[in-house]
């Protein structure tokens, strides 16, 4: 039956809601057809099922420059207790290979603002599972990054890890700055100039440390803290992070 919170959307907009069941490949193909008919489809699922299961279809969406908004829920270890089949740690690396915009949301205000935009190109937005307090006061997110605080060494984080980075900087590393990098692609070039240092600690929960790789392309030597492989453990997200 899908996500329970979608029931209200289905009831309020029955002509604009299609539940395809556990068939992400069909969902992506249907979205491509709707986009070719002039519509602006939004497809939604747990992020690794959305991206990895339908990767061939999404490749065609992106190569054809179709205006499909792809929303993946459960970035990183959000579905921690469901095991490695549900851990969203490889989708970002896969999507960076395709010609599309990529956003990784760190709070609800960002998710709401990005989701409300009228995207005219393929766009992938990663959102959190559940509700988290807002980090940002800004009503617009156009720069691609937000500097939360400056420091001699800067922690660049994304998604749920921004909150962890801010907490660590406040508690243990008072001289460290914190940056929320929420637009992964196209990479916000202005960030390289905005940083007062080239010393960056990149905190992310993706295999292959793709965010650190993007920073490296822009002349920033980023030491990455990212999982070295799949986690075959079960527990809450905090437990997985520890």
XYZ file of C-alpha atoms in Angstrom:
242
model
C 0.000 0.000 0.000
C 3.008 2.312 0.069
C 3.813 5.013 2.602
C 0.935 5.765 4.972
C 1.537 9.526 4.773
C 0.727 9.396 1.043
C -2.870 8.387 1.794
C -3.922 12.021 2.256
C -2.276 13.000 -1.020
C -4.083 10.154 -2.774
C -7.403 11.224 -1.250
C -6.966 14.928 -2.050
C -5.626 14.464 -5.582
C -6.887 11.107 -6.868
C -6.442 12.088 -10.536
C -2.790 12.993 -9.926
C -1.743 10.001 -7.834
C -0.705 6.576 -9.141
C 0.465 3.772 -6.866
C 2.412 1.313 -8.999
C 3.192 -1.008 -6.113
C 6.637 -2.547 -5.744
C 7.573 -1.824 -9.360
C 10.058 1.012 -9.447
C 11.165 0.267 -13.005
C 7.592 0.605 -14.247
C 7.190 3.772 -12.185
C 10.207 5.389 -13.858
C 9.035 4.343 -17.312
C 5.554 5.757 -16.660
C 7.117 9.012 -15.467
C 9.138 9.249 -18.674
C 5.964 8.811 -20.729
C 4.079 11.424 -18.700
C 6.970 13.854 -19.087
C 6.969 13.347 -22.861
C 3.254 14.259 -22.779
C 4.073 17.616 -21.197
C 3.489 16.726 -17.545
C 5.841 17.147 -14.558
C 5.825 13.769 -12.803
C 7.237 13.128 -9.338
C 8.372 9.605 -8.462
C 9.004 8.516 -4.895
C 10.386 5.500 -3.049
C 13.069 4.436 -0.585
C 16.162 5.860 -2.228
C 18.168 2.749 -3.005
C 15.082 1.000 -4.435
C 14.183 4.054 -6.479
C 17.662 4.583 -7.894
C 19.323 1.171 -8.051
C 16.312 -0.912 -9.075
C 15.260 1.549 -11.782
C 18.734 2.774 -12.753
C 18.428 1.812 -16.428
C 15.123 3.664 -16.777
C 16.443 6.667 -14.838
C 19.494 6.741 -17.118
C 17.160 7.248 -20.083
C 15.187 9.921 -18.202
C 18.393 11.838 -17.565
C 19.945 11.346 -20.996
C 16.677 12.534 -22.577
C 16.572 15.564 -20.239
C 13.017 14.825 -19.148
C 11.522 16.972 -16.351
C 11.074 14.158 -13.823
C 11.527 14.884 -10.113
C 12.915 11.834 -8.327
C 12.465 11.856 -4.540
C 14.319 9.243 -2.516
C 13.502 8.849 1.162
C 15.848 7.345 3.723
C 19.323 8.597 2.859
C 22.279 6.896 4.493
C 21.344 4.738 7.478
C 17.848 6.154 7.996
C 16.416 2.631 7.579
C 19.102 1.350 9.910
C 17.273 -1.550 11.531
C 16.186 -2.978 8.162
C 19.716 -4.020 7.283
C 21.978 -3.404 4.284
C 19.190 -4.057 1.757
C 17.586 -0.789 2.905
C 20.667 1.313 3.639
C 20.794 4.227 1.200
C 24.565 4.491 0.866
C 25.149 3.860 -2.852
C 22.485 5.938 -4.608
C 24.460 9.175 -4.533
C 27.495 7.620 -6.191
C 25.266 6.139 -8.900
C 23.395 9.367 -9.622
C 26.588 11.419 -9.863
C 27.320 9.519 -13.078
C 24.172 10.886 -14.756
C 23.330 14.340 -16.158
C 20.899 15.523 -13.500
C 20.699 17.872 -10.521
C 21.208 16.278 -7.082
C 20.132 17.695 -3.723
C 20.619 16.183 -0.261
C 18.258 17.739 2.291
C 19.319 18.388 5.867
C 15.965 19.548 7.261
C 12.254 19.861 6.537
C 12.328 23.491 5.428
C 14.833 22.609 2.725
C 12.825 19.570 1.613
C 9.648 21.609 1.372
C 11.262 24.439 -0.582
C 13.079 22.192 -3.036
C 10.060 19.986 -3.584
C 7.899 23.005 -4.423
C 10.144 24.266 -7.222
C 9.096 23.893 -10.860
C 11.932 21.697 -12.074
C 12.314 21.551 -15.846
C 15.229 19.087 -15.929
C 15.862 15.687 -14.284
C 16.315 16.272 -10.568
C 17.029 13.910 -7.688
C 16.215 15.004 -4.131
C 17.199 12.878 -1.140
C 15.034 13.456 1.925
C 15.049 12.232 5.476
C 12.897 9.533 7.011
C 10.692 11.058 9.705
C 10.671 14.607 11.014
C 13.684 16.593 12.178
C 13.866 20.119 13.630
C 14.718 22.782 11.070
C 18.338 23.890 10.900
C 17.877 26.827 8.570
C 15.912 30.038 8.866
C 16.204 30.886 5.177
C 13.094 30.386 3.084
C 15.128 29.907 -0.121
C 17.896 27.488 -0.977
C 19.536 28.660 -4.171
C 23.258 28.853 -3.357
C 23.852 25.116 -3.046
C 25.398 25.417 0.416
C 24.912 27.175 3.745
C 27.764 28.256 6.012
C 26.591 27.576 9.558
C 29.832 28.773 11.137
C 33.390 29.535 10.006
C 36.629 28.180 11.413
C 40.272 27.392 10.716
C 39.271 23.921 9.636
C 35.843 23.381 8.121
C 33.556 20.367 8.366
C 31.592 19.976 5.146
C 28.590 17.739 5.691
C 25.366 16.905 3.904
C 21.940 15.610 4.797
C 21.492 14.168 8.284
C 25.232 14.420 8.891
C 25.002 18.233 9.020
C 23.259 17.994 12.373
C 25.924 15.611 13.647
C 28.712 17.886 12.399
C 27.182 20.947 14.041
C 26.803 19.060 17.325
C 30.406 17.841 17.229
C 31.770 21.296 16.395
C 29.837 22.841 19.260
C 30.791 20.187 21.802
C 34.308 19.058 20.894
C 35.762 21.208 18.136
C 34.951 24.837 18.867
C 37.429 26.160 16.283
C 35.898 24.135 13.457
C 33.532 25.665 10.944
C 30.487 23.815 9.563
C 29.059 23.956 6.036
C 25.849 22.317 4.821
C 26.509 21.216 1.235
C 23.014 20.422 -0.013
C 23.447 20.747 -3.780
C 25.791 17.967 -4.759
C 25.405 18.496 -8.508
C 25.998 20.894 -10.114
C 28.612 21.538 -7.460
C 28.394 25.091 -6.059
C 31.678 26.514 -7.329
C 31.343 29.552 -5.062
C 31.939 27.319 -2.040
C 35.628 26.961 -2.906
C 36.044 30.731 -2.732
C 33.814 31.134 0.323
C 35.876 28.807 2.499
C 38.569 30.601 4.491
C 40.686 27.449 4.435
C 41.529 24.561 2.174
C 41.486 22.187 5.152
C 38.215 20.324 4.988
C 36.860 17.373 6.937
C 34.043 15.817 4.921
C 31.432 13.901 6.910
C 28.993 11.767 4.924
C 27.252 8.409 5.100
C 27.759 7.270 1.508
C 30.031 4.517 0.242
C 32.871 5.791 -1.877
C 32.776 9.268 -0.272
C 31.332 10.963 -3.399
C 30.980 14.387 -1.754
C 34.658 14.428 -0.825
C 35.413 13.495 -4.423
C 33.450 16.464 -5.723
C 35.290 18.783 -3.329
C 38.601 17.382 -4.540
C 37.784 18.330 -8.117
C 37.696 21.942 -6.960
C 41.149 22.015 -5.396
C 40.083 21.244 -1.839
C 41.920 18.466 -0.035
C 39.095 16.754 1.820
C 39.739 14.130 4.467
C 36.627 11.972 4.346
C 34.794 10.230 7.154
C 32.502 7.777 5.377
C 31.585 4.099 5.799
C 34.258 1.792 4.336
C 31.707 -0.824 3.311
C 28.253 -2.269 3.934
C 27.155 -2.484 7.564
C 25.910 -5.939 8.555
C 24.576 -4.772 11.896
C 21.114 -3.869 13.154
C 20.079 -1.004 15.399
C 19.166 2.660 15.339
C 20.917 5.251 13.222
C 22.929 6.588 16.156
C 24.162 3.056 16.824
C 25.163 2.636 13.172
C 27.021 5.948 13.197
C 28.928 5.040 16.340
